[in-house]
Amino acid sequence: MDKILEVKNLKISFRTQGGTLKAVRDISFDLERGETLAIVGESGSGKSVTSKAILGILAGNSIVEGGEILFDGKDLLKVPEEDMQQIRGDKIAMIFQDPLSALNRIVKVGPQITEAMLLKNKAARKSSRKEFNAILALLKENMIAVFGKEAEGKINEMISTFDKFNVEAIRLEEDYNVAYNRAEELNADIVEFRFLVEKKQKVNIKDGLNDISKKLKQIKNGFLTVGKDEQIAALAADVASAAKAYNEKTNNDLTAVDATLETIASLLKGLIESTRPNFFRIGYYSMKNPGVNLTETPVEQLNETTLKYLDDNFMKEFIQMETAGVKHSFDNSVEAKKAVLALLPEIRAYFAAGNLDKKSAKEQVKKAADAVNASIDRLDTNKDSTAYTFASALESAVAKYFKAVVNNPKEEARFERQSKKREALIAKGKTVDWKVVPKVVYDLDDLIGNIVKIIDTLQKKYEADVANAANVDMNARAIALIDYLKAKASQVVYKLTKRMAKEQAIKLMDEVGIDEPRIRFNQYPFEFSGGMRQRIVIAIALSANPDILICDEPTTALDVTIQAQILELINRLKRERNLTVIFITHDLGVVANIADKIAVMYAGKIVEYGTADDVFYDPRHPYTWALLSSMPDLDTNEKLDAIPGTPPNMIYPPVGDAFADRNKYALKIDFEMQPPQFEVTPSHWAATWLLHPDAPKAEPPHIITDRIERMKKKNGGNENA
């Protein structure tokens, strides 16, 4: 499976007037590309805090006490805000519980959808050229290292040629894109113009026709409009004549010019759907044969001809030498990883011994970080999260250790001082209505263990990389690198105009189920119902085409019928776009048909984790039983069970299982010690002492077992139906 997000040992607290509130307590989970993870729990369980940590929008009083959130080779807890802005909303988007909290009430919904598209496009174009140049320079360096100084001149020439013909390709593609975008925009304008006239909206028909004529004449490109320039000019003249003859007093429809508009729409559709020139190939041919009229050849034939020319005159030799450079970079990385593996035992032994000296610890961190950074294969287009985040993770873990060395005695002293003060007041017979804030001290051995764990994780990863080195396909890596460079070159010239963004926004509004989006594009949020506002928020979230969509209780504020529609919409969009979804909810019933995996959270910890079938057909934690027992369904006639009591005050976290006080199945040990994770199946675990081999047998409530039996019968005995 393709792991897209990893949350490891995440710990988050909040400073409050009453003390430090433990919101998330050492949780870990992985997210595979294209799957839906539901995080379920009552208010205050830590589920929303987890999602906000992923998005980098925690409140100012938050304290990230430990852990990592790994995405795209970065630890999201440690990336600068400038970098996080490029990830937030672009790679990872969020739908909030109250749609109005995500909408500007005095801005029309259309511009709110297009804003994300335009910002993303601008940022992508700016960064693409920078990345293209950096990778090309690194490739040249490795090629020279392979073939030696005597080949430096030839390699410089090849790299320069690759760069120059990409520049030529960019120039040709940019000219083509301008004409293509104008065709797309005019096609959208005509569709909207005819729609608004048909719906009797306020439209200046004469100005509209003149605008169509003017824009049609501007569509001109040798590749796109070859053989059609005279037809375009004639149609533009016909529309201009119709506009001149149009009289709004005697005519208020498009009957006289409708056939012409239909012809233009058909022409534009043909241009938009025509075969796109392969500018990567054509750019090389154009650079080598200046002055040749390439537009005389049909595009399909031109693509084939220029491919052969590129391969025969440049690409085959370039790929051969490039592959050698890619292999050199890979081999150097493997050797550097071996050096890291040789170095790690010494560094691990130093930290494992404990009682660290700050200066020598920093030296060890620098030594390890430098070695690991030097071992990263920068020509690998698939980033290794473990290697890329190792330095920041190790630095953070070591810094936390020394912070605890300083703060632990201070906390002990503060706690003792406050305790004595409280005891003295009570001894004098005074009423004391305040509690001593619990001491926040960290076990130094645990912190050392965290440091060692980071080293062990890297060691395991590098051992696997070295063992698998002989099986890596270098030719595939070289082709992947060229495809990466081609993509970056195309991004440089893909300019999204406001008109194009509007058309994409209208398509998005239609995709999320908003009727007559061309009219509603210009309406304000207050003109939409709650369910429609949520659809607009979903459209905004999707506008940047994110990899991960976080849904934070997106249906809670909606009635049951609209809830079902929004859930089905999210599920459909997930399938169609291969989205990865994190769904936050307090209601297990909501995610029954959309979740692939479920994490049940209580008091900042994941208490049960498994597939949807695991949790619904074989729940093991008493808290999961409680959630299921309070979940209504159409076939249950029994009175639903409310969960007794209230969640604990996490300023004073319980010593044992946090659910013990509310759990009628609680054992004595539940009040004394937190349970570990007991494996039920390889895909399913629960943190409850009831799964200990020596624990007494406890069955889920009848309301749950009866429901499971009904579901099995309904599905023909197949849990996976």
XYZ file of C-alpha atoms in Angstrom:
721
model
C 0.000 0.000 0.000
C 1.001 3.613 -0.599
C 1.367 5.376 2.741
C 0.487 9.073 2.377
C 0.478 10.224 6.034
C 2.066 8.899 9.215
C 1.241 10.146 12.704
C 3.756 8.873 15.256
C 3.545 9.208 19.049
C 1.704 12.529 18.878
C 1.351 14.364 22.214
C -0.386 17.738 22.499
C -1.337 19.773 25.568
C -2.845 23.214 26.169
C -1.893 25.825 28.723
C -4.956 26.867 30.746
C -5.468 28.933 33.883
C -6.144 25.731 35.792
C -3.028 23.953 34.540
C -1.824 21.983 31.542
C -4.602 20.085 29.784
C -3.497 16.840 28.115
C -5.476 16.798 24.864
C -3.680 14.147 22.771
C -1.680 11.483 24.574
C 0.741 9.479 22.459
C -1.324 8.422 19.459
C -0.058 6.819 16.247
C -1.713 5.820 12.969
C -0.942 5.528 9.255
C -3.102 6.652 6.368
C -2.996 4.880 3.003
C -3.636 6.756 -0.229
C -7.296 6.601 -1.261
C -8.671 5.318 2.067
C -10.994 6.912 4.631
C -9.998 6.934 8.286
C -12.792 7.839 10.713
C -11.705 9.235 14.090
C -14.631 8.810 16.477
C -15.164 10.012 20.031
C -17.048 12.371 22.334
C -16.294 16.077 22.548
C -12.921 16.606 24.184
C -11.552 13.227 23.101
C -8.766 14.874 21.086
C -10.001 14.009 17.593
C -10.309 17.599 16.313
C -7.020 18.583 17.974
C -5.359 15.790 16.002
C -6.803 17.011 12.698
C -5.834 20.619 13.412
C -2.291 19.517 14.232
C -2.092 17.851 10.820
C -3.221 21.097 9.185
C -0.979 23.285 11.379
C -3.784 25.383 12.854
C -3.492 24.619 16.578
C -4.407 27.387 19.017
C -1.689 29.654 20.369
C -1.760 28.065 23.828
C -1.012 24.596 22.436
C 2.121 22.661 23.383
C 3.329 19.945 21.038
C 5.075 17.752 23.555
C 6.242 15.110 21.135
C 5.656 13.047 18.034
C 5.789 13.463 14.280
C 3.309 14.001 11.466
C 5.062 12.838 8.295
C 3.817 13.946 4.872
C 5.717 14.268 1.590
C 9.130 13.909 3.221
C 8.375 16.542 5.866
C 7.391 16.558 9.528
C 4.407 18.907 9.534
C 5.044 19.764 13.178
C 8.398 21.272 12.284
C 8.023 22.898 8.858
C 8.103 26.735 8.767
C 4.757 28.508 8.431
C 5.767 29.710 4.943
C 6.094 26.087 3.782
C 2.974 25.066 5.678
C 0.971 27.662 3.745
C 1.834 25.817 0.525
C 0.613 22.527 2.017
C -2.485 23.814 3.824
C -5.447 24.024 1.470
C -3.316 22.797 -1.430
C -2.125 19.320 -0.449
C -4.299 18.992 2.670
C -7.724 20.664 2.822
C -10.336 20.797 5.568
C -14.129 20.979 5.818
C -15.320 22.451 9.114
C -18.441 21.688 11.151
C -20.026 25.107 10.618
C -19.794 26.068 6.926
C -20.223 29.769 7.728
C -16.991 29.672 9.748
C -15.164 28.896 6.488
C -17.024 31.417 4.327
C -16.746 35.187 4.072
C -20.344 36.312 4.478
C -19.928 39.497 2.422
C -18.120 37.941 -0.560
C -19.960 36.043 -3.289
C -19.355 32.298 -3.219
C -17.844 32.129 -6.710
C -14.792 34.288 -5.969
C -14.304 32.371 -2.701
C -13.966 29.144 -4.720
C -11.664 30.591 -7.387
C -9.303 32.240 -4.889
C -7.634 28.949 -3.889
C -7.171 27.915 -7.524
C -5.510 31.174 -8.507
C -3.206 31.233 -5.466
C -2.151 27.621 -6.030
C -1.411 28.249 -9.699
C 0.710 31.294 -8.930
C 2.734 29.447 -6.270
C 3.219 26.381 -8.492
C 4.526 28.434 -11.428
C 6.943 30.285 -9.170
C 8.431 27.169 -7.586
C 8.501 24.945 -10.679
C 11.316 26.726 -12.498
C 13.396 26.801 -9.310
C 12.966 23.039 -8.825
C 13.676 22.360 -12.509
C 16.984 24.241 -12.365
C 18.064 22.644 -9.085
C 17.443 19.057 -10.270
C 19.104 19.664 -13.638
C 22.219 21.086 -11.938
C 22.397 18.068 -9.622
C 21.995 15.672 -12.542
C 24.855 17.367 -14.402
C 27.084 17.071 -11.350
C 26.466 13.314 -11.140
C 26.940 12.740 -14.869
C 30.323 14.498 -14.774
C 31.290 12.405 -11.760
C 30.629 9.249 -13.817
C 32.193 10.178 -17.160
C 35.036 12.329 -15.865
C 36.413 15.772 -16.631
C 37.195 14.819 -20.224
C 33.434 14.453 -20.846
C 32.523 17.636 -18.976
C 32.252 19.689 -22.144
C 29.894 17.216 -23.781
C 27.803 16.853 -20.623
C 27.555 20.618 -20.232
C 26.411 20.808 -23.841
C 23.811 18.052 -23.321
C 22.459 19.617 -20.155
C 22.399 23.004 -21.855
C 20.589 21.487 -24.849
C 18.046 19.827 -22.562
C 17.474 23.148 -20.806
C 17.308 25.162 -24.041
C 14.867 22.931 -25.853
C 12.689 22.875 -22.729
C 12.766 26.682 -22.825
C 11.758 26.517 -26.504
C 9.039 24.016 -25.624
C 7.840 26.352 -22.872
C 7.710 29.254 -25.348
C 5.680 27.259 -27.878
C 3.425 25.806 -25.203
C 2.821 29.219 -23.658
C 1.664 30.650 -27.024
C -0.541 27.608 -27.540
C -1.968 27.872 -24.024
C -2.937 31.514 -24.566
C -5.016 30.593 -27.653
C -6.349 27.399 -26.057
C -7.364 29.250 -22.893
C -9.108 31.906 -24.964
C -11.038 29.158 -26.761
C -12.016 27.578 -23.424
C -13.003 30.940 -21.955
C -15.056 31.967 -24.992
C -16.794 28.601 -25.043
C -17.707 29.132 -21.376
C -18.800 32.715 -22.124
C -21.145 31.551 -24.895
C -22.638 28.806 -22.719
C -23.225 31.309 -19.910
C -24.484 34.038 -22.277
C -27.067 31.738 -23.877
C -28.087 30.335 -20.489
C -28.654 33.765 -18.944
C -30.663 34.973 -21.958
C -32.778 31.802 -21.846
C -33.417 32.285 -18.095
C -34.491 35.910 -18.746
C -31.668 37.265 -16.620
C -30.510 40.854 -17.024
C -28.115 40.719 -20.008
C -26.999 43.356 -22.534
C -27.324 41.193 -25.650
C -25.759 43.714 -28.027
C -22.638 44.108 -25.867
C -22.522 40.355 -25.353
C -22.447 39.655 -29.088
C -19.766 42.280 -29.661
C -17.705 40.730 -26.891
C -18.006 37.269 -28.504
C -16.899 38.665 -31.874
C -13.914 40.439 -30.337
C -12.765 37.398 -28.353
C -13.211 35.038 -31.304
C -10.831 37.095 -33.439
C -8.187 36.832 -30.679
C -8.018 33.017 -30.905
C -5.055 32.378 -33.164
C -2.253 29.851 -32.909
C -0.484 27.920 -35.658
C -0.932 24.563 -33.935
C -4.463 25.080 -32.625
C -6.259 27.013 -35.371
C -4.332 25.866 -38.466
C -6.730 25.760 -41.440
C -9.481 27.455 -39.450
C -8.367 31.095 -39.370
C -10.611 32.137 -42.293
C -13.652 30.398 -40.770
C -12.972 32.102 -37.420
C -12.700 35.522 -39.082
C -15.945 34.963 -41.019
C -17.859 33.848 -37.919
C -16.537 36.831 -35.941
C -17.749 39.141 -38.728
C -21.202 37.469 -38.730
C -21.602 37.962 -34.969
C -20.418 41.588 -35.223
C -22.999 42.233 -37.980
C -25.724 40.616 -35.873
C -24.772 42.841 -32.944
C -24.892 45.936 -35.131
C -28.323 45.009 -36.453
C -29.699 43.973 -33.075
C -32.531 46.081 -31.699
C -33.410 45.448 -28.067
C -36.790 47.164 -28.409
C -38.069 44.755 -31.059
C -36.084 41.660 -30.152
C -35.113 40.173 -26.821
C -33.835 36.741 -27.815
C -31.039 35.165 -29.860
C -33.114 33.610 -32.634
C -31.422 35.550 -35.434
C -27.896 34.653 -34.365
C -28.469 31.328 -32.630
C -27.301 29.200 -35.569
C -24.069 31.200 -35.774
C -23.455 30.830 -32.028
C -24.063 27.085 -32.356
C -21.481 26.906 -35.157
C -18.964 28.849 -33.048
C -19.599 26.577 -30.065
C -19.038 23.510 -32.260
C -15.815 25.025 -33.646
C -14.530 25.847 -30.174
C -15.402 22.377 -28.914
C -13.361 20.919 -31.772
C -10.379 23.120 -30.894
C -10.575 22.250 -27.193
C -10.816 18.501 -27.865
C -8.180 18.407 -30.628
C -4.956 16.436 -30.136
C -2.506 18.451 -28.074
C 0.983 18.928 -29.532
C 3.784 17.273 -27.526
C 5.855 20.397 -26.970
C 8.669 18.505 -25.235
C 9.391 16.757 -28.555
C 8.520 19.705 -30.780
C 10.690 22.073 -28.719
C 13.843 20.116 -29.626
C 12.948 19.949 -33.335
C 12.118 23.665 -33.404
C 15.394 24.567 -31.686
C 17.438 22.508 -34.171
C 15.453 23.637 -37.225
C 14.697 27.334 -36.767
C 12.394 28.829 -39.368
C 10.677 25.556 -40.285
C 6.878 25.860 -40.367
C 5.814 23.033 -38.080
C 2.114 23.842 -38.293
C 1.787 22.495 -41.850
C 2.012 18.930 -40.478
C -1.027 17.402 -38.712
C -0.461 17.297 -34.956
C -0.676 13.496 -34.646
C 1.946 13.046 -37.363
C 4.074 15.883 -35.952
C 4.125 14.245 -32.524
C 5.386 10.975 -34.023
C 7.936 12.599 -36.344
C 9.444 14.809 -33.680
C 9.633 11.887 -31.223
C 11.803 9.904 -33.661
C 13.918 12.981 -34.376
C 14.396 13.678 -30.656
C 15.249 10.054 -29.868
C 17.678 9.611 -32.765
C 19.488 12.917 -32.350
C 19.514 13.419 -28.594
C 17.256 11.543 -26.201
C 18.604 7.998 -26.493
C 22.147 9.139 -25.732
C 20.959 11.567 -23.069
C 18.948 8.864 -21.281
C 21.940 6.522 -21.418
C 24.208 9.116 -19.792
C 21.445 10.348 -17.478
C 20.833 6.801 -16.246
C 24.511 6.533 -15.389
C 24.239 9.795 -13.430
C 21.080 8.595 -11.650
C 22.850 5.327 -10.789
C 25.873 7.240 -9.499
C 23.651 9.292 -7.214
C 21.878 6.130 -6.046
C 25.119 4.204 -5.475
C 26.591 7.119 -3.524
C 23.426 7.178 -1.433
C 23.693 3.450 -0.716
C 27.356 3.760 0.304
C 26.514 6.760 2.469
C 23.716 4.744 4.077
C 26.201 1.986 4.851
C 28.407 4.627 6.501
C 25.403 5.832 8.499
C 24.689 2.246 9.593
C 28.297 1.929 10.723
C 28.025 5.210 12.641
C 24.640 4.641 14.307
C 25.681 2.042 16.927
C 28.150 4.500 18.462
C 25.596 7.329 18.473
C 22.863 5.036 19.766
C 25.111 3.767 22.572
C 25.923 7.336 23.591
C 22.263 8.328 23.942
C 21.131 4.985 25.403
C 23.654 5.418 28.233
C 21.702 8.448 29.467
C 22.977 11.243 31.707
C 23.727 13.358 28.643
C 26.038 16.330 28.408
C 24.493 19.122 26.360
C 27.597 19.993 24.351
C 28.544 16.420 23.490
C 24.892 15.552 22.744
C 24.712 18.403 20.217
C 27.909 17.121 18.628
C 26.408 13.650 18.308
C 23.210 15.071 16.809
C 25.188 17.103 14.278
C 27.331 14.111 13.363
C 24.254 11.925 12.796
C 22.261 14.631 10.990
C 25.137 15.486 8.630
C 25.678 11.822 7.796
C 21.982 11.177 7.115
C 21.532 14.357 5.053
C 24.539 13.320 2.959
C 22.961 9.894 2.391
C 19.729 11.178 0.826
C 19.446 10.512 -2.899
C 18.316 13.932 -4.139
C 17.629 12.585 -7.639
C 15.004 10.185 -6.297
C 11.603 11.727 -7.063
C 10.032 9.670 -4.223
C 11.072 11.335 -0.985
C 12.030 9.142 1.959
C 10.168 10.629 4.941
C 12.338 8.790 7.475
C 15.572 10.259 6.110
C 14.253 13.738 5.338
C 12.810 14.205 8.837
C 15.534 12.435 10.816
C 17.602 15.532 11.635
C 14.646 17.629 12.837
C 13.187 14.706 14.794
C 16.475 13.933 16.566
C 17.180 17.601 17.324
C 13.677 18.016 18.763
C 13.900 14.879 20.924
C 17.288 15.865 22.336
C 16.125 19.443 22.989
C 13.105 18.079 24.841
C 15.375 15.963 27.050
C 17.496 18.946 28.120
C 14.404 21.091 28.623
C 13.084 18.423 30.993
C 16.441 18.312 32.829
C 16.015 22.013 33.604
C 12.219 22.122 34.110
C 11.660 18.936 36.123
C 13.292 20.270 39.331
C 11.415 23.570 38.910
C 8.103 21.723 38.565
C 8.879 19.524 41.573
C 9.716 22.611 43.644
C 6.601 24.469 42.459
C 4.359 21.492 43.210
C 5.874 21.016 46.673
C 5.532 24.735 47.423
C 1.859 24.876 46.393
C 1.076 21.616 48.195
C 2.586 22.895 51.450
C 0.699 26.166 51.106
C -2.604 24.352 50.610
C -1.940 21.984 53.520
C -1.031 24.919 55.774
C -4.281 26.739 54.931
C -6.329 23.601 55.609
C -4.465 23.074 58.913
C -5.542 26.573 59.947
C -9.155 25.604 59.304
C -9.549 27.775 56.241
C -11.674 26.779 53.261
C -9.508 26.052 50.207
C -11.441 26.088 46.937
C -8.450 25.558 44.684
C -6.455 22.501 43.756
C -2.742 22.133 43.361
C -1.924 22.047 39.665
C -0.395 18.624 38.989
C 3.306 18.651 38.305
C 4.352 18.287 34.693
C 7.553 16.297 34.828
C 8.977 14.016 32.198
C 10.628 10.691 32.782
C 14.167 11.218 31.511
C 14.475 7.525 30.718
C 11.391 7.751 28.501
C 12.852 10.755 26.708
C 16.085 8.862 26.151
C 13.949 5.999 24.816
C 12.350 8.386 22.311
C 15.777 9.458 21.060
C 16.897 5.853 20.685
C 13.645 4.972 18.890
C 14.294 7.632 16.229
C 17.739 6.150 15.628
C 16.380 2.589 15.543
C 13.674 3.535 13.017
C 16.245 5.021 10.661
C 18.534 2.027 11.111
C 15.749 -0.391 10.194
C 14.829 1.676 7.111
C 18.429 1.967 5.906
C 19.101 -1.729 6.432
C 16.118 -2.486 4.184
C 17.295 0.046 1.571
C 20.795 -1.427 1.432
C 19.463 -4.994 1.234
C 17.132 -4.047 -1.652
C 19.626 -1.885 -3.566
C 20.381 -4.526 -6.225
C 16.677 -4.771 -7.164
C 16.172 -1.081 -8.025
C 15.458 -0.403 -11.722
C 17.771 2.454 -12.699
C 16.236 2.932 -16.141
C 12.802 3.382 -14.548
C 14.300 5.948 -12.159
C 15.871 7.853 -15.053
C 12.583 7.958 -16.985
C 10.740 9.043 -13.827
C 13.225 11.909 -13.412
C 12.690 13.078 -17.002
C 8.913 12.918 -16.505
C 9.361 14.966 -13.320
C 11.376 17.614 -15.203
C 8.822 17.684 -18.038
C 6.012 18.191 -15.519
C 7.881 21.038 -13.846
C 8.512 22.696 -17.225
C 4.793 22.508 -18.104
C 3.815 23.959 -14.728
C 5.922 27.018 -15.479
C 3.665 27.964 -18.400
C 0.284 26.802 -17.121
C -1.321 30.119 -16.276
C -4.812 29.912 -14.836
C -6.811 33.018 -15.763
C -9.707 34.339 -13.722
C -12.133 33.310 -16.463
C -10.748 29.771 -16.543
C -10.912 29.626 -12.751
C -14.549 30.731 -12.888
C -15.397 27.940 -15.315
C -13.629 25.382 -13.118
C -15.505 26.729 -10.090
C -18.825 26.338 -11.917
C -17.899 22.743 -12.767
C -17.019 22.152 -9.114
C -20.325 23.623 -7.951
C -22.111 21.309 -10.345
C -19.975 18.378 -9.135
C -21.000 18.946 -5.516
C -24.680 19.103 -6.437
C -25.537 22.801 -6.635
C -28.304 23.521 -9.160
C -27.872 26.292 -11.740
C -24.271 27.036 -10.678
C -23.872 29.806 -13.262
C -26.515 31.839 -11.458
C -25.539 30.800 -7.930
C -21.870 31.621 -8.621
C -22.759 35.276 -8.007
C -24.781 34.769 -4.823
C -23.763 35.400 -1.217
C -23.506 32.695 1.481
C -26.663 33.947 3.238
C -28.639 33.060 0.098
C -27.830 29.361 0.559
C -29.303 26.805 2.962
C -27.063 25.060 5.513
C -26.628 21.995 3.318
C -25.831 24.125 0.256
C -23.296 26.153 2.229
C -21.570 22.922 3.192
C -21.484 21.952 -0.485
C -19.830 25.292 -1.251
C -17.230 24.643 1.465
C -16.575 21.202 -0.046
C -16.119 22.844 -3.463
C -13.619 25.303 -1.957
C -11.733 22.427 -0.311
C -11.585 20.548 -3.620
C -10.640 23.598 -5.701
C -6.914 23.076 -5.145
C -7.238 19.328 -5.865
C -5.811 18.230 -2.487
C -4.314 14.825 -1.688
C -5.946 14.642 1.761
C -9.376 15.954 2.771
C -10.076 16.381 6.500
C -13.784 16.475 7.370
C -14.298 17.822 10.892
C -17.886 16.880 11.824
C -19.180 18.235 8.482
C -22.749 16.971 8.994
C -23.369 17.738 12.682
C -25.171 21.031 12.035
C -27.403 19.536 9.319
C -30.700 17.661 9.487
C -30.730 13.898 8.904
C -31.776 14.007 5.244
C -29.116 16.542 4.305
C -26.541 14.627 6.384
C -27.088 11.571 4.202
C -26.685 13.642 1.026
C -23.424 15.226 2.211
C -22.030 11.843 3.305
C -22.863 10.304 -0.069
C -21.288 13.319 -1.796
C -18.040 12.964 0.166
C -17.982 9.223 -0.519
C -18.530 9.749 -4.255
C -15.877 12.448 -4.503
C -13.443 10.191 -2.650
C -13.959 7.415 -5.223
C -13.883 9.657 -8.277
C -10.863 11.699 -7.216
C -8.987 8.962 -5.309
C -9.042 11.264 -2.281
C -7.612 10.275 1.075
C -10.107 11.279 3.786
C -9.896 11.795 7.540
C -13.455 11.962 8.896
C -13.928 13.369 12.407
C -17.212 12.575 14.150
C -18.784 11.781 17.520
C -21.322 9.457 15.895
C -20.182 5.993 14.830
C -23.350 5.579 12.781
C -22.340 8.418 10.477
C -19.240 6.588 9.202
C -20.714 3.103 8.900
C -20.808 3.263 5.095
C -17.851 5.493 4.310
C -14.949 4.474 6.596
C -12.265 1.973 5.625
C -10.621 2.182 9.060
C -11.872 3.530 12.380
C -9.899 4.961 15.308
C -11.970 5.291 18.478
C -10.578 8.058 20.718
C -11.190 8.739 24.384
C -9.423 11.216 26.671
C -6.664 11.899 24.151
C -5.847 8.260 23.357
C -6.855 5.846 20.623
C -8.541 3.039 22.553
C -9.552 0.873 19.592
C -8.361 0.744 15.998
C -9.386 -1.464 13.106
C -11.237 -1.764 9.838
C -14.880 -0.711 9.738
C -15.884 -4.380 9.829
C -13.614 -4.990 12.836
C -15.200 -2.192 14.842
C -18.833 -2.804 13.853
C -18.805 -6.621 13.871
C -16.233 -7.338 16.583
C -15.877 -4.310 18.931
C -13.661 -4.997 21.944
C -13.267 -1.824 24.030
C -16.054 -0.936 26.520
C -16.031 2.641 25.216
C -16.683 1.388 21.684
C -19.512 -0.716 23.134
C -20.889 2.410 24.796
C -20.782 4.388 21.533
C -22.479 1.566 19.618
C -25.114 1.105 22.345
C -26.088 4.769 22.061
C -26.295 4.621 18.250
C -29.861 4.436 16.902
C -30.895 2.278 13.953
C -34.219 1.440 12.307
C -34.382 -2.141 13.578
C -33.553 -1.593 17.265
C -36.603 -1.627 19.518
C -34.694 -1.559 22.815
C -34.021 1.619 24.726
C -30.647 3.013 23.735
C -27.959 3.121 26.422
C -26.605 6.534 27.357
C -22.980 6.653 28.410
C -22.994 7.363 32.182
C -20.918 10.119 33.759
C -18.681 12.627 32.022
C -15.196 12.473 30.524
C -12.341 13.096 32.995
C -10.723 16.481 33.555
C -7.576 16.115 31.481
C -5.715 18.683 33.574
C -5.637 15.801 36.035
C -5.327 12.725 33.779
C -6.333 9.415 35.391
C -3.529 7.081 36.387
C -5.145 4.071 34.746
C -7.686 3.645 31.964
C -9.367 7.033 31.507
C -12.731 5.338 30.849
C -12.648 3.311 34.089
C -14.959 5.617 36.102
C -17.694 5.283 33.458
C -17.099 1.636 32.670
C -19.318 -0.989 34.327
C -16.873 -3.654 33.141
C -13.883 -1.953 34.823
C -11.376 -4.137 36.646
C -9.284 -3.115 39.629
C -6.218 -2.724 37.401
C -8.111 -0.218 35.208
C -7.827 2.296 38.061
C -4.125 1.604 38.598
C -2.466 1.209 35.210
C -3.122 2.206 31.604
C -3.780 -0.842 29.432
C -1.441 -1.623 26.526
C -2.635 -2.318 22.992
C -3.850 -5.914 22.718
C -3.908 -7.320 19.180
C -7.207 -8.911 18.178
C -6.208 -9.512 14.544
C -3.345 -8.045 12.474
C -5.700 -5.209 11.444
C -7.433 -4.742 14.792
C -6.333 -3.830 18.333
C -7.880 -2.413 21.490
C -6.387 -0.937 24.656
C -8.418 -2.650 27.356
C -7.449 -4.959 30.199
C -10.444 -7.129 29.268
C -8.280 -8.564 26.483
C -5.595 -9.733 28.895
C -5.451 -13.548 28.995
C -6.134 -13.506 32.753
C -9.103 -11.106 32.562
C -12.630 -12.384 33.273
C -14.865 -12.943 30.253
C -16.995 -9.906 29.370
C -19.600 -9.842 26.616
C -20.804 -6.713 24.801
C -24.322 -5.492 25.676
C -27.224 -7.394 24.077
C -28.201 -4.335 22.044
C -24.857 -4.677 20.220
C -24.772 -8.475 19.809
C -28.362 -8.472 18.538
C -27.547 -5.752 16.024
C -24.457 -7.643 14.811
C -26.546 -10.795 14.279
C -29.149 -8.810 12.338
C -26.464 -7.221 10.159
C -24.884 -10.626 9.438
C -28.254 -12.111 8.445
C -29.052 -9.078 6.321
C -25.726 -9.507 4.511
C -26.169 -13.228 4.088
C -23.666 -14.030 6.811
C -20.967 -12.049 5.020
C -19.485 -9.299 7.177
C -17.798 -7.739 4.141
C -20.948 -7.498 2.047
